[in-house]
Coordinates of C-alpha atoms in Angstrom, one line a residue:
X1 CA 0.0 0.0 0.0
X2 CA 2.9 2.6 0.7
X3 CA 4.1 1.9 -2.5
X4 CA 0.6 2.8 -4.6
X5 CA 0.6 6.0 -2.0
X6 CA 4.2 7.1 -2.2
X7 CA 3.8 6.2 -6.7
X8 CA 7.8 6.2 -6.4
X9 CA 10.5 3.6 -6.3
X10 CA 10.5 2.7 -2.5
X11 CA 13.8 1.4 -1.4
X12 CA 14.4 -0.5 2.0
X13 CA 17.7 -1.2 3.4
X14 CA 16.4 -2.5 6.6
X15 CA 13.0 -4.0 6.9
X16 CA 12.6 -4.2 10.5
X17 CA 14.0 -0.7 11.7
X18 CA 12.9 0.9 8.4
X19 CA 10.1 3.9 9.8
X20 CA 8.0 4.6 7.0
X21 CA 5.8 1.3 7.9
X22 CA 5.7 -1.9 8.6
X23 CA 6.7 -4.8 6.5
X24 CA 4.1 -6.9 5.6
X25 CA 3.3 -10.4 7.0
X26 CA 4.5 -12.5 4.1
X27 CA 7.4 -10.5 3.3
X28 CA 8.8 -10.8 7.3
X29 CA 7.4 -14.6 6.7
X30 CA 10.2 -15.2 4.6
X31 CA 12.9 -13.4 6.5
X32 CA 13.4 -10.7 3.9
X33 CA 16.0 -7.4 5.1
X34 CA 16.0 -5.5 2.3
X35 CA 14.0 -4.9 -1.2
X36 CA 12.5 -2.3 -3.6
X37 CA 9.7 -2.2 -4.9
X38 CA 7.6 0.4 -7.9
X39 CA 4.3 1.1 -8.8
X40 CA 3.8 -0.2 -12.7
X41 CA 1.5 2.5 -14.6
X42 CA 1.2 1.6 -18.0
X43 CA -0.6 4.2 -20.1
X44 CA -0.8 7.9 -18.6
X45 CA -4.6 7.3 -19.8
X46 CA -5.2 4.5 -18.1
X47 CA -6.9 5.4 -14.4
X48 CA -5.1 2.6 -12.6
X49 CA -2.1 0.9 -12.2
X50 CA -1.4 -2.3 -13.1
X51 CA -0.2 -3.5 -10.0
X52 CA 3.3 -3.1 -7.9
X53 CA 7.0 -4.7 -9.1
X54 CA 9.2 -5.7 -5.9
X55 CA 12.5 -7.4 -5.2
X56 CA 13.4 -8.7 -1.8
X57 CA 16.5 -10.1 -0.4
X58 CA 17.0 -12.0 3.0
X59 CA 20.9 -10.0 2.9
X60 CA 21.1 -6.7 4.0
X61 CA 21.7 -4.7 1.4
X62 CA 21.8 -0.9 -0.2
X63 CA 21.0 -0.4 -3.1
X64 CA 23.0 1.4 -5.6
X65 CA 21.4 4.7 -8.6
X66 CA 22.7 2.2 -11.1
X67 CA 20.7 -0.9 -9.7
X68 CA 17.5 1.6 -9.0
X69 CA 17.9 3.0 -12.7
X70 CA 17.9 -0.3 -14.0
X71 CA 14.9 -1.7 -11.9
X72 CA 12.8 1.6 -13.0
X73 CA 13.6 0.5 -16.5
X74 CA 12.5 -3.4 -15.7
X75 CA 9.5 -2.1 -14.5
X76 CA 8.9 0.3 -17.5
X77 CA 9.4 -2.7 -20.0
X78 CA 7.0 -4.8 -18.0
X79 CA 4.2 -2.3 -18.1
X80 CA 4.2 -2.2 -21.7
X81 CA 4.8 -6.3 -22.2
X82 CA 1.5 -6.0 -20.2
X83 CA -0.4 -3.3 -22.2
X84 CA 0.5 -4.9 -24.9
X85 CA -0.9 -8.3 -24.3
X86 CA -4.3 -6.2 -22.8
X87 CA -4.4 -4.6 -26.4
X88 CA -4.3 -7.8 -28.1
X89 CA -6.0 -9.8 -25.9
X90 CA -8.6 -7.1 -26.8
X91 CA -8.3 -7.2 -30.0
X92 CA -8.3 -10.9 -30.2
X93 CA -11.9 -10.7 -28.7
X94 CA -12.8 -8.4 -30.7
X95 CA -12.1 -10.5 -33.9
X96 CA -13.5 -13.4 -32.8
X97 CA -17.3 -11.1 -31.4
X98 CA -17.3 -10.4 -35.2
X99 CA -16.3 -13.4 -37.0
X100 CA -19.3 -14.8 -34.8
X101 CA -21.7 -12.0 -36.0
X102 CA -20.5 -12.9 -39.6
X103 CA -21.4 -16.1 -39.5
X104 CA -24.9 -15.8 -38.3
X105 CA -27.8 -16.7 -40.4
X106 CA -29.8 -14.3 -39.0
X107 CA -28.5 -11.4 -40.9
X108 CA -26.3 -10.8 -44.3
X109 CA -23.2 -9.0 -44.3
X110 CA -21.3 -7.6 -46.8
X111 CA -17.9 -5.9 -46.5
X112 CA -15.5 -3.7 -49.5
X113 CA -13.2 -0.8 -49.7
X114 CA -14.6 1.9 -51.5
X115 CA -17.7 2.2 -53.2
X116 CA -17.6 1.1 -56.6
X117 CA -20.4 -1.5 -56.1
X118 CA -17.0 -4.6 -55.5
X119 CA -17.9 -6.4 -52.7
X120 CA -14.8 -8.1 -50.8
X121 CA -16.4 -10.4 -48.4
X122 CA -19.9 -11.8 -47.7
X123 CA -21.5 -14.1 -45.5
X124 CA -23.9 -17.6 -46.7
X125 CA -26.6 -15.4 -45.2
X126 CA -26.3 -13.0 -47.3
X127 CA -25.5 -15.6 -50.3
X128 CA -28.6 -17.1 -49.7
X129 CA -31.1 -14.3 -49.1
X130 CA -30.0 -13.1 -53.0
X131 CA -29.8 -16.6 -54.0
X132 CA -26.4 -16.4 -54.9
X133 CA -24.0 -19.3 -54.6
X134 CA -20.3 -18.7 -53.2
X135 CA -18.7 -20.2 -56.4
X136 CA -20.9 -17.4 -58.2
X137 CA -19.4 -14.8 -55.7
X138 CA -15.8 -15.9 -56.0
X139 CA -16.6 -15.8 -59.6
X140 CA -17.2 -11.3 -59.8
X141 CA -20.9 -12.3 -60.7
X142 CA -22.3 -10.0 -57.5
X143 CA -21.8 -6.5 -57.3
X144 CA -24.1 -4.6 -54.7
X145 CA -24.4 -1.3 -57.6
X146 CA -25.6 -3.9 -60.0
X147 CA -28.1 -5.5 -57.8
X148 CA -29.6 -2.2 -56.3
X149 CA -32.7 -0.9 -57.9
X150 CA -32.7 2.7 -59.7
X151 CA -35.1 4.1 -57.4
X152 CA -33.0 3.3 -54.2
X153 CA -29.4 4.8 -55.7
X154 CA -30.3 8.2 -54.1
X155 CA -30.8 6.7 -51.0
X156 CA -27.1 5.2 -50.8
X157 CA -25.5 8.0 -51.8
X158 CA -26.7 10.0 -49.0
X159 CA -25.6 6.9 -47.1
X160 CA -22.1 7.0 -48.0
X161 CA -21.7 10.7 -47.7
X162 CA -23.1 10.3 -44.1
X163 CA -20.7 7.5 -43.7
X164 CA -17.8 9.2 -44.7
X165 CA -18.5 12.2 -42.7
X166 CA -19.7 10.8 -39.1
X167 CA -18.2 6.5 -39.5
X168 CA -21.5 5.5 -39.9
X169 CA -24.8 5.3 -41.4
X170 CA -28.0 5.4 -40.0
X171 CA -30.6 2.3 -40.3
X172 CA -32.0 2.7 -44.0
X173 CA -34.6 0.6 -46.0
X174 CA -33.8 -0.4 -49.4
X175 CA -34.2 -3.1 -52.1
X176 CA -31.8 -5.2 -53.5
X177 CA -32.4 -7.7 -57.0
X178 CA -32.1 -11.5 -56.3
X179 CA -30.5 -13.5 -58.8
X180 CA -33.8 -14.7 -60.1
X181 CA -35.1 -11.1 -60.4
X182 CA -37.4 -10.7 -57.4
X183 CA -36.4 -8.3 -55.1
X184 CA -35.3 -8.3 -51.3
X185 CA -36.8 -5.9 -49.1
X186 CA -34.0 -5.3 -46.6
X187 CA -32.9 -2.8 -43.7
X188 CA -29.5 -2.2 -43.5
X189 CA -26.9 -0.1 -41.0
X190 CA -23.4 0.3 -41.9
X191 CA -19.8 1.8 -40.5
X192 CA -16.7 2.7 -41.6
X193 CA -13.3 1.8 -40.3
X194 CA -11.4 4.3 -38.9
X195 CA -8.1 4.2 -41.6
X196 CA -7.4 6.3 -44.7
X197 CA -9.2 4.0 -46.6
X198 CA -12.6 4.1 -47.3
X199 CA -13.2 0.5 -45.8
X200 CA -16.6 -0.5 -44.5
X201 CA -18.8 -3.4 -43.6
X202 CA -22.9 -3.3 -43.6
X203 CA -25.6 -5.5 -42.0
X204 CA -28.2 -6.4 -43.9
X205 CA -31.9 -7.5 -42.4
X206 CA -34.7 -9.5 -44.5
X207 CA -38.1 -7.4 -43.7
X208 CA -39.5 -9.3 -46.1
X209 CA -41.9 -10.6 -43.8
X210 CA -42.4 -7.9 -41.9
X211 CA -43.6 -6.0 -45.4
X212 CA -45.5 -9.1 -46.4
X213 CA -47.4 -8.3 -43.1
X214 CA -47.6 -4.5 -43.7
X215 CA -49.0 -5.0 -47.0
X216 CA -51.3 -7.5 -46.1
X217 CA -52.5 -5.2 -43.4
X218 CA -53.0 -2.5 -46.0
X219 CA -55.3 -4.2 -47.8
X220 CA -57.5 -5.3 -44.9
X221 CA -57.6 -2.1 -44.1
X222 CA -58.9 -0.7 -47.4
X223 CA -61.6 -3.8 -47.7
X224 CA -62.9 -2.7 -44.6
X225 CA -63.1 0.9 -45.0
X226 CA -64.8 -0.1 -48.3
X227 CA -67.5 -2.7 -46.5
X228 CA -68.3 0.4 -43.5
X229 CA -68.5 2.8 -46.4
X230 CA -71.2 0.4 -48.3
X231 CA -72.6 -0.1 -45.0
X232 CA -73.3 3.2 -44.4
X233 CA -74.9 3.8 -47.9
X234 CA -77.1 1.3 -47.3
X235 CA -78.2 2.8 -43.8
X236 CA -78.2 5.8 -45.6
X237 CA -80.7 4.6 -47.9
X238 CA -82.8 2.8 -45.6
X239 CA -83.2 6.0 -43.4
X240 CA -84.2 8.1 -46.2
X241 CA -86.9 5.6 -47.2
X242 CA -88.1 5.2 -43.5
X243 CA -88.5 9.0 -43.8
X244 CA -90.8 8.9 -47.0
X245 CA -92.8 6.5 -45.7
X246 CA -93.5 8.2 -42.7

């Protein structure tokens, strides 16, 4: 704990007569006179240390500038061995949180660099909700420019400008052309990576059903604002006729 408080290189020549504290249980366990030990930061950034280095001896000892320079620069190195592993520990998990979410089959996903319509990887979900085989992908025969009706172009422009200035794209609704020449109704979100190039990936949701549904609803809507409408013409009619023959 002095160590963390102090957030210098703490150097005991004398364990048992040293003032500033007293030694901890283990460390007077094991007989030890003399030590250092140094609080290991990391990052500035970071808001806490990554623990505390220390070196005991059961000799009395004093410890030298040379020997505390050279521990300060053992505990530097291990910092960043230990940042370093973080980072791409992080980054491991990272990878493998997306490889998963490209391999669902619960949603397409289609990554490129740039946007001429090429389209550098896709998932089977994806394959399969344009009914596109992978031989036919490895093969140039899908392009998303070439499979996106005219009336929906507009629309992905403003996309990409929105994704080149903000990272991302808001959720949009679009079309795309199956292979057999139906279409997909889709919702999509995308995001850009963070380098120089214009790389980005996009998500890709079949709402077919859901506008299935939609439409269906439409048109029960319609019949029965038709049937109250006839409805009412008929009471209209029998009113009027009560009237005259009262």
């Amino acid at each position: 704990g002095y160590t963390l408080l102090t957030d210098q290189v703490v150097v005991v020549d004398d364990l048992a007569s040293d003032p500033r504290f007293n030694g901890p249980p283990l460390l007077r366990e094991h007989g030890v006179v003399s030590g250092m030990s140094i609080v290991l930061k990391g990052n500035p950034a970071r808001p806490y240390p990554y623990g505390v280095l220390g070196v005991h001896t059961r000799n009395p000892r004093r410890f030298g500038p040379d020997e505390i320079a050279y521990f300060k620069t053992m505990a530097s190195l291990l910092a960043i061995a230990i940042e370093r592993h973080g980072a791409q520990r992080r980054e491991s998990e990272q990878a493998d949180r997306f490889q998963r979410l490209f391999d669902s089959p619960v949603f397409g996903v289609l990554m490129g660099v740039g946007y001429d319509g090429r389209i550098d990887r896709v998932n089977d979900a994806m394959l399969s909700m344009l009914g596109y085989s992978r031989a036919e992908y490895d093969a140039g025969l899908l392009n998303w420019r070439d499979i996106t009706p005219p009336e929906f172009r507009e629309a992905d422009e403003r996309c990409i400008e929105r994704l080149e200035r903000t990272g991302h794209a808001l959720p949009w609704e679009k079309q795309y052309l199956r292979k057999d020449g139906s279409r997909l109704d889709a919702l999509l979100t995308a995001k850009r990576g963070e380098g120089p190039e214009p790389e980005w990936v996009t998500f890709v949701l079949d709402v077919g059903e859901r506008k299935r549904i939609e439409r269906e609803l439409q048109t029960l809507n319609a019949e029965l604002e038709t049937r109250v409408a006839e409805r009412t013409a008929r009471l209209e009619e029998v009113n009027a006729e009560l009237e005259a023959f009262c």
